[in-house]
């Protein structure tokens, strides 16, 4: 499917819950009380039905996210149902990793192929400051994902000046040791907390400079790992593969955007950095559900904007935890 700007859109990120067992500074405003009612979340059956319509329209890549998707008790059932759909080529997971030590195996067996694991710091104290969680459980989750034979495990770190900037090089070393690609992500204005200020923003260009103080970054423009917008570099000495997602500083960021999002409460969000959403609930309740869902996807595709509004007037309404990362 092509959008109005001739971009091929074939990637759907599906949030299956807005709940999370961590409290990342950049994702959920402190004291957040805006939880959706779980009875308003799409059921497993509804998610699988929507994926079927999306696959018939040409979507090929799917990712389960949240909130924290591993908190959803029927996630294995969802993955198995999606895998059975013709046209579904890959199912990936975005997770904080804290529950992967028990779930990596069952999810892999059900058809999950790849896992992106958030890791904002190695230092337990810094990790706790950023996420409120325990980094040891993430290390255990990473080991479990590797042992379960995922086709690809990637690490993600959101950059925050004054919070985890000293972790940049240790994270690179860890990724090199584990032989896992690591991506540094620029902070996007997705919460209302005072955590997200100009003062806390650390551009990916600066992260690259800091890494270059330790090792030479060799550009790998041909490298495409998964479906994301990262620009990759191989480090000459350590061999680490490091990607940079410059959602704010890369002015060409949206040119190759291939994705749309589905929120846990059933809204298609054509662009993360634009408030437009298309509610699938009326279509799901309609007697001719399949046709109605099909139409809603086409409407979402037409509504996909040329670029996000993060550099201009964007004011967060729904925080990231409610949209789905
Ligand atoms: N809980 C899962 C996790 O930790 O990966 C999945 C959801 S999380 C919202 C997905 C991704 O979004 C994570 O890599 C997270 O770091 C990133 N993210 C959340 N808020 C962000 C923000 N304000 N700016 C940049 N990335 C953000």
CSV table of C-alpha atoms and ligand atoms in Angstrom, one decimal:
chain,number,residue,atom,x,y,z
A,1,UNK,CA,0.0,0.0,0.0
A,2,UNK,CA,1.3,3.4,-0.9
A,3,UNK,CA,0.4,6.5,1.1
A,4,UNK,CA,-0.3,10.0,-0.5
A,5,UNK,CA,3.4,10.7,-0.6
A,6,UNK,CA,4.3,7.4,-2.5
A,7,UNK,CA,5.8,5.8,0.7
A,8,UNK,CA,5.2,2.1,0.9
A,9,UNK,CA,3.5,1.3,4.2
A,10,UNK,CA,3.6,-2.4,5.2
A,11,UNK,CA,4.5,-2.3,8.8
A,12,UNK,CA,2.0,-2.2,11.7
A,13,UNK,CA,3.0,-1.7,15.3
A,14,UNK,CA,0.3,-3.0,17.6
A,15,UNK,CA,0.1,-1.9,21.2
A,16,UNK,CA,-1.7,-4.7,23.2
A,17,UNK,CA,-1.8,-2.9,26.5
A,18,UNK,CA,-1.1,0.6,27.8
A,19,UNK,CA,0.0,-0.9,31.2
A,20,UNK,CA,3.7,-1.1,32.1
A,21,UNK,CA,5.6,-2.5,35.0
A,22,UNK,CA,8.3,0.2,34.6
A,23,UNK,CA,8.0,4.0,34.8
A,24,UNK,CA,10.4,5.4,32.2
A,25,UNK,CA,10.9,9.1,32.6
A,26,UNK,CA,10.4,9.7,28.9
A,27,UNK,CA,7.3,7.5,28.4
A,28,UNK,CA,4.9,8.0,31.2
A,29,UNK,CA,4.3,11.2,33.1
A,30,UNK,CA,4.9,10.9,36.8
A,31,UNK,CA,1.7,10.1,38.7
A,32,UNK,CA,0.0,9.2,35.5
A,33,UNK,CA,-3.6,8.2,36.0
A,34,UNK,CA,-4.9,8.1,32.5
A,35,UNK,CA,-5.1,4.3,32.1
A,36,UNK,CA,-7.5,2.9,29.6
A,37,UNK,CA,-10.1,0.5,30.9
A,38,UNK,CA,-8.9,-3.0,30.1
A,39,UNK,CA,-12.4,-3.8,28.9
A,40,UNK,CA,-11.7,-1.1,26.2
A,41,UNK,CA,-8.6,-3.0,25.0
A,42,UNK,CA,-8.9,-5.0,21.8
A,43,UNK,CA,-9.4,-8.6,22.5
A,44,UNK,CA,-7.1,-11.2,21.1
A,45,UNK,CA,-9.7,-12.2,18.6
A,46,UNK,CA,-10.2,-8.5,17.5
A,47,UNK,CA,-6.4,-8.0,17.1
A,48,UNK,CA,-6.1,-11.2,15.0
A,49,UNK,CA,-9.1,-10.1,12.9
A,50,UNK,CA,-7.5,-6.6,12.3
A,51,UNK,CA,-4.2,-8.2,11.4
A,52,UNK,CA,-6.0,-10.4,8.9
A,53,UNK,CA,-7.4,-7.3,7.2
A,54,UNK,CA,-4.1,-5.5,7.3
A,55,UNK,CA,-2.3,-8.5,5.8
A,56,UNK,CA,-4.8,-8.7,2.9
A,57,UNK,CA,-4.1,-5.0,2.2
A,58,UNK,CA,-0.4,-5.6,2.0
A,59,UNK,CA,1.0,-5.2,5.5
A,60,UNK,CA,3.8,-7.7,6.0
A,61,UNK,CA,5.6,-6.8,9.2
A,62,UNK,CA,4.0,-6.6,12.6
A,63,UNK,CA,5.4,-5.7,16.0
A,64,UNK,CA,3.7,-6.1,19.4
A,65,UNK,CA,4.4,-3.4,21.8
A,66,UNK,CA,2.8,-1.4,24.6
A,67,UNK,CA,3.0,-0.3,27.5
A,68,UNK,CA,4.7,-3.5,28.2
A,69,UNK,CA,3.3,-6.2,25.9
A,70,UNK,CA,4.5,-9.1,28.1
A,71,UNK,CA,2.0,-8.0,30.8
A,72,UNK,CA,-0.8,-9.1,28.6
A,73,UNK,CA,-1.7,-12.7,29.7
A,74,UNK,CA,-2.9,-13.8,26.2
A,75,UNK,CA,0.2,-12.6,24.3
A,76,UNK,CA,1.2,-16.1,23.2
A,77,UNK,CA,-2.3,-16.7,21.9
A,78,UNK,CA,-2.2,-13.4,19.9
A,79,UNK,CA,1.2,-14.3,18.3
A,80,UNK,CA,0.0,-17.8,17.4
A,81,UNK,CA,-3.2,-16.4,15.8
A,82,UNK,CA,-1.2,-13.8,13.9
A,83,UNK,CA,1.3,-16.3,12.6
A,84,UNK,CA,-1.4,-18.4,11.0
A,85,UNK,CA,-2.5,-15.5,8.8
A,86,UNK,CA,-1.3,-15.6,5.2
A,87,UNK,CA,0.8,-12.6,4.4
A,88,UNK,CA,2.2,-12.1,7.9
A,89,UNK,CA,5.9,-12.3,7.2
A,90,UNK,CA,7.4,-11.2,10.5
A,91,UNK,CA,6.2,-10.7,14.0
A,92,UNK,CA,8.5,-8.8,16.4
A,93,UNK,CA,8.3,-7.7,20.0
A,94,UNK,CA,9.3,-4.4,21.7
A,95,UNK,CA,9.8,-5.1,25.4
A,96,UNK,CA,11.6,-3.8,28.4
A,97,UNK,CA,12.8,-7.4,28.8
A,98,UNK,CA,12.0,-7.8,32.5
A,99,UNK,CA,9.6,-10.7,31.9
A,100,UNK,CA,11.4,-12.3,29.0
A,101,UNK,CA,13.2,-14.9,31.1
A,102,UNK,CA,10.0,-16.9,31.3
A,103,UNK,CA,8.2,-15.8,28.1
A,104,UNK,CA,11.0,-15.8,25.5
A,105,UNK,CA,10.7,-19.5,24.8
A,106,UNK,CA,6.9,-19.8,24.6
A,107,UNK,CA,6.7,-16.6,22.4
A,108,UNK,CA,9.4,-17.9,20.1
A,109,UNK,CA,7.6,-21.3,19.8
A,110,UNK,CA,4.4,-19.4,18.9
A,111,UNK,CA,6.0,-17.6,16.0
A,112,UNK,CA,7.7,-14.4,17.4
A,113,UNK,CA,10.8,-13.9,15.3
A,114,UNK,CA,12.6,-10.8,16.6
A,115,UNK,CA,12.9,-8.9,19.9
A,116,UNK,CA,13.8,-5.3,20.5
A,117,UNK,CA,14.8,-4.9,24.2
A,118,UNK,CA,15.0,-1.5,25.9
A,119,UNK,CA,18.2,-1.0,27.9
A,120,UNK,CA,18.9,2.6,28.9
A,121,UNK,CA,21.7,1.9,31.2
A,122,UNK,CA,23.9,-0.9,32.6
A,123,UNK,CA,24.5,0.8,35.9
A,124,UNK,CA,21.7,-0.5,38.3
A,125,UNK,CA,21.2,2.9,39.9
A,126,UNK,CA,21.0,4.8,36.6
A,127,UNK,CA,18.7,2.1,35.2
A,128,UNK,CA,16.5,2.5,38.2
A,129,UNK,CA,16.4,6.3,37.9
A,130,UNK,CA,15.3,6.1,34.3
A,131,UNK,CA,12.9,3.2,34.5
A,132,UNK,CA,12.1,2.5,38.1
A,133,UNK,CA,13.1,-1.1,37.4
A,134,UNK,CA,15.8,-3.7,38.0
A,135,UNK,CA,18.4,-4.1,35.3
A,136,UNK,CA,19.3,-7.6,36.4
A,137,UNK,CA,15.9,-8.8,35.2
A,138,UNK,CA,16.6,-7.3,31.8
A,139,UNK,CA,20.0,-9.0,31.5
A,140,UNK,CA,18.2,-12.3,32.3
A,141,UNK,CA,15.7,-11.5,29.6
A,142,UNK,CA,18.4,-10.8,27.0
A,143,UNK,CA,20.1,-14.1,27.8
A,144,UNK,CA,16.7,-15.9,27.5
A,145,UNK,CA,16.0,-14.3,24.1
A,146,UNK,CA,19.4,-15.3,22.8
A,147,UNK,CA,18.9,-18.8,24.2
A,148,UNK,CA,15.4,-19.1,22.7
A,149,UNK,CA,16.9,-18.5,19.2
A,150,UNK,CA,15.2,-15.3,18.1
A,151,UNK,CA,16.3,-14.4,14.6
A,152,UNK,CA,17.4,-11.0,15.8
A,153,UNK,CA,17.7,-9.3,19.2
A,154,UNK,CA,18.3,-5.6,19.2
A,155,UNK,CA,19.0,-3.2,22.2
A,156,UNK,CA,17.4,0.3,22.4
A,157,UNK,CA,18.6,3.2,24.5
A,158,UNK,CA,16.8,6.5,24.7
A,159,UNK,CA,19.4,9.3,25.2
A,160,UNK,CA,18.9,11.7,28.0
A,161,UNK,CA,21.5,14.4,28.8
A,162,UNK,CA,22.4,14.4,32.5
A,163,UNK,CA,20.6,11.1,33.1
A,164,UNK,CA,22.2,8.3,31.1
A,165,UNK,CA,24.8,10.0,28.9
A,166,UNK,CA,27.7,8.4,30.8
A,167,UNK,CA,26.3,5.0,29.9
A,168,UNK,CA,26.7,5.4,26.1
A,169,UNK,CA,30.1,3.8,25.9
A,170,UNK,CA,29.5,1.0,28.5
A,171,UNK,CA,26.3,0.1,26.5
A,172,UNK,CA,28.4,-0.1,23.3
A,173,UNK,CA,30.9,-2.4,25.0
A,174,UNK,CA,28.1,-4.6,26.3
A,175,UNK,CA,26.4,-4.8,22.9
A,176,UNK,CA,29.8,-5.7,21.3
A,177,UNK,CA,30.3,-8.5,23.9
A,178,UNK,CA,26.8,-9.9,23.3
A,179,UNK,CA,27.1,-9.4,19.6
A,180,UNK,CA,23.8,-7.5,19.5
A,181,UNK,CA,23.0,-4.4,17.5
A,182,UNK,CA,22.4,-1.4,19.7
A,183,UNK,CA,20.4,1.7,18.8
A,184,UNK,CA,20.5,5.1,20.3
A,185,UNK,CA,17.2,6.9,20.1
A,186,UNK,CA,16.6,10.7,20.4
A,187,UNK,CA,14.2,11.7,23.1
A,188,UNK,CA,10.8,12.6,21.5
A,189,UNK,CA,8.4,15.0,23.2
A,190,UNK,CA,5.8,12.4,24.3
A,191,UNK,CA,5.1,13.1,27.9
A,192,UNK,CA,4.1,16.1,29.9
A,193,UNK,CA,6.7,15.7,32.6
A,194,UNK,CA,9.4,18.3,33.1
A,195,UNK,CA,11.9,15.5,32.4
A,196,UNK,CA,11.4,16.3,28.7
A,197,UNK,CA,13.1,19.6,28.2
A,198,UNK,CA,15.7,21.1,25.9
A,199,UNK,CA,18.1,20.6,28.7
A,200,UNK,CA,17.7,16.8,28.7
A,201,UNK,CA,17.8,16.4,24.9
A,202,UNK,CA,21.0,14.8,23.7
A,203,UNK,CA,21.2,14.6,19.9
A,204,UNK,CA,22.4,11.4,18.2
A,205,UNK,CA,25.2,13.4,16.6
A,206,UNK,CA,26.6,14.1,20.0
A,207,UNK,CA,26.3,10.4,21.0
A,208,UNK,CA,28.3,9.6,17.8
A,209,UNK,CA,31.0,12.1,18.8
A,210,UNK,CA,31.3,10.6,22.2
A,211,UNK,CA,31.6,7.1,20.8
A,212,UNK,CA,34.2,8.3,18.3
A,213,UNK,CA,36.4,9.3,21.2
A,214,UNK,CA,36.8,5.5,21.9
A,215,UNK,CA,36.5,3.9,18.5
A,216,UNK,CA,36.2,4.7,14.8
A,217,UNK,CA,32.6,4.7,13.4
A,218,UNK,CA,32.5,3.2,9.9
A,219,UNK,CA,29.2,4.1,8.2
A,220,UNK,CA,27.2,1.1,7.0
A,221,UNK,CA,24.6,2.9,4.8
A,222,UNK,CA,23.6,-0.4,3.2
A,223,UNK,CA,22.8,-2.0,6.6
A,224,UNK,CA,19.1,-2.4,7.2
A,225,UNK,CA,18.3,-4.4,10.3
A,226,UNK,CA,14.6,-4.8,10.7
A,227,UNK,CA,12.1,-2.1,9.6
A,228,UNK,CA,13.2,0.9,11.6
A,229,UNK,CA,14.7,4.2,10.6
A,230,UNK,CA,18.1,3.8,12.2
A,231,UNK,CA,21.4,4.7,10.5
A,232,UNK,CA,24.0,2.1,11.2
A,233,UNK,CA,27.8,2.2,11.9
A,234,UNK,CA,30.3,-0.6,12.6
A,235,UNK,CA,32.9,0.2,15.1
A,236,UNK,CA,36.3,-0.6,13.8
A,237,UNK,CA,38.0,-1.9,16.9
A,238,UNK,CA,35.2,-3.4,19.0
A,239,UNK,CA,33.1,-4.6,16.1
A,240,UNK,CA,29.9,-3.3,17.7
A,241,UNK,CA,27.0,-2.5,15.3
A,242,UNK,CA,25.5,0.8,16.4
A,243,UNK,CA,22.4,2.5,15.0
A,244,UNK,CA,21.2,6.0,15.6
A,245,UNK,CA,17.5,7.1,15.4
A,246,UNK,CA,17.5,10.9,15.1
A,247,UNK,CA,13.8,11.5,15.0
A,248,UNK,CA,14.4,15.2,15.7
A,249,UNK,CA,17.7,16.1,14.2
A,250,UNK,CA,17.5,14.0,11.0
A,251,UNK,CA,15.5,16.2,8.7
A,252,UNK,CA,14.9,13.3,6.3
A,253,UNK,CA,13.6,11.1,9.1
A,254,UNK,CA,10.0,10.7,7.8
A,255,UNK,CA,10.9,10.2,4.1
A,256,UNK,CA,11.2,6.5,4.4
A,257,UNK,CA,8.5,6.0,7.0
A,258,UNK,CA,6.8,2.6,6.4
A,259,UNK,CA,4.6,2.2,9.4
A,260,UNK,CA,1.4,2.9,11.2
A,261,UNK,CA,0.4,2.2,14.8
A,262,UNK,CA,-2.6,0.5,16.3
A,263,UNK,CA,-3.4,1.5,19.9
A,264,UNK,CA,-4.5,-0.9,22.5
A,265,UNK,CA,-8.0,0.7,22.5
A,266,UNK,CA,-8.4,0.2,18.8
A,267,UNK,CA,-7.3,3.3,17.0
A,268,UNK,CA,-5.0,3.5,14.0
A,269,UNK,CA,-2.4,6.2,14.5
A,270,UNK,CA,-0.9,6.9,11.1
A,271,UNK,CA,2.0,8.9,12.6
A,272,UNK,CA,3.4,8.9,16.1
A,273,UNK,CA,4.1,12.6,16.1
A,274,UNK,CA,0.7,13.7,14.9
A,275,UNK,CA,-2.5,13.5,16.9
A,276,UNK,CA,-4.7,12.1,14.1
A,277,UNK,CA,-6.3,8.7,15.0
A,278,UNK,CA,-8.9,6.6,13.3
A,279,UNK,CA,-11.2,4.6,15.5
A,280,UNK,CA,-11.7,1.0,14.5
A,281,UNK,CA,-14.4,0.3,17.1
A,282,UNK,CA,-17.4,1.2,14.9
A,283,UNK,CA,-16.0,-1.0,12.2
A,284,UNK,CA,-15.5,-3.9,14.6
A,285,UNK,CA,-19.1,-3.6,15.8
A,286,UNK,CA,-20.5,-3.4,12.2
A,287,UNK,CA,-22.3,-6.3,10.6
A,288,UNK,CA,-19.9,-6.1,7.6
A,289,UNK,CA,-16.8,-5.8,9.7
A,290,UNK,CA,-14.2,-6.9,7.1
A,291,UNK,CA,-15.3,-4.2,4.5
A,292,UNK,CA,-15.5,-1.6,7.2
A,293,UNK,CA,-12.1,-2.4,8.6
A,294,UNK,CA,-10.6,-2.4,5.1
A,295,UNK,CA,-12.1,1.1,4.5
A,296,UNK,CA,-10.7,2.4,7.8
A,297,UNK,CA,-7.2,1.3,6.9
A,298,UNK,CA,-7.5,3.1,3.6
A,299,UNK,CA,-8.7,6.2,5.4
A,300,UNK,CA,-5.7,5.9,7.8
A,301,UNK,CA,-3.3,5.6,4.8
A,302,UNK,CA,-4.8,8.7,3.2
A,303,UNK,CA,-4.4,10.6,6.5
A,304,UNK,CA,-0.8,9.7,7.0
A,305,UNK,CA,1.0,13.1,7.1
A,306,UNK,CA,4.2,13.9,5.3
A,307,UNK,CA,6.1,14.4,8.5
A,308,UNK,CA,5.8,14.4,12.3
A,309,UNK,CA,5.2,17.6,14.2
A,310,UNK,CA,7.8,17.1,16.9
A,311,UNK,CA,9.9,20.0,15.7
A,312,UNK,CA,7.0,22.4,15.7
A,313,UNK,CA,3.7,22.7,17.5
A,314,UNK,CA,3.4,19.2,18.9
A,315,UNK,CA,2.0,19.1,22.4
A,316,UNK,CA,1.6,15.6,23.9
A,317,UNK,CA,-2.0,14.5,24.6
A,318,UNK,CA,-1.7,10.8,24.9
A,319,UNK,CA,1.7,9.8,26.4
A,320,UNK,CA,3.8,7.2,24.7
A,321,UNK,CA,2.6,4.4,27.0
A,322,UNK,CA,-0.9,5.0,25.8
A,323,UNK,CA,0.0,5.2,22.1
A,324,UNK,CA,2.4,2.3,21.9
A,325,UNK,CA,6.1,2.6,21.1
B,1,LIG,N1,7.8,-1.5,27.1
B,1,LIG,C1,8.4,-1.8,25.9
B,1,LIG,C2,9.8,-1.3,25.8
B,1,LIG,O1,10.3,-0.9,26.8
B,1,LIG,O2,10.4,-1.4,24.7
B,1,LIG,C3,7.6,-1.3,24.7
B,1,LIG,C4,7.0,0.0,24.7
B,1,LIG,S1,8.1,1.4,24.6
B,1,LIG,C5,7.0,2.7,24.6
B,1,LIG,C6,8.8,1.2,23.0
B,1,LIG,C7,10.0,2.1,22.8
B,1,LIG,O3,9.7,3.4,22.8
B,1,LIG,C8,11.2,1.9,23.7
B,1,LIG,O4,12.4,1.6,23.0
B,1,LIG,C9,11.2,3.2,24.4
B,1,LIG,O5,12.5,3.4,24.9
B,1,LIG,C10,10.7,4.2,23.4
B,1,LIG,N2,10.3,5.4,23.9
B,1,LIG,C11,9.3,5.7,24.8
B,1,LIG,N3,9.1,7.0,25.0
B,1,LIG,C12,10.0,7.6,24.2
B,1,LIG,C13,10.3,9.0,24.0
B,1,LIG,N4,9.7,10.0,24.7
B,1,LIG,N5,11.3,9.3,23.1
B,1,LIG,C14,12.0,8.3,22.5
B,1,LIG,N6,11.7,7.0,22.6
B,1,LIG,C15,10.7,6.7,23.5
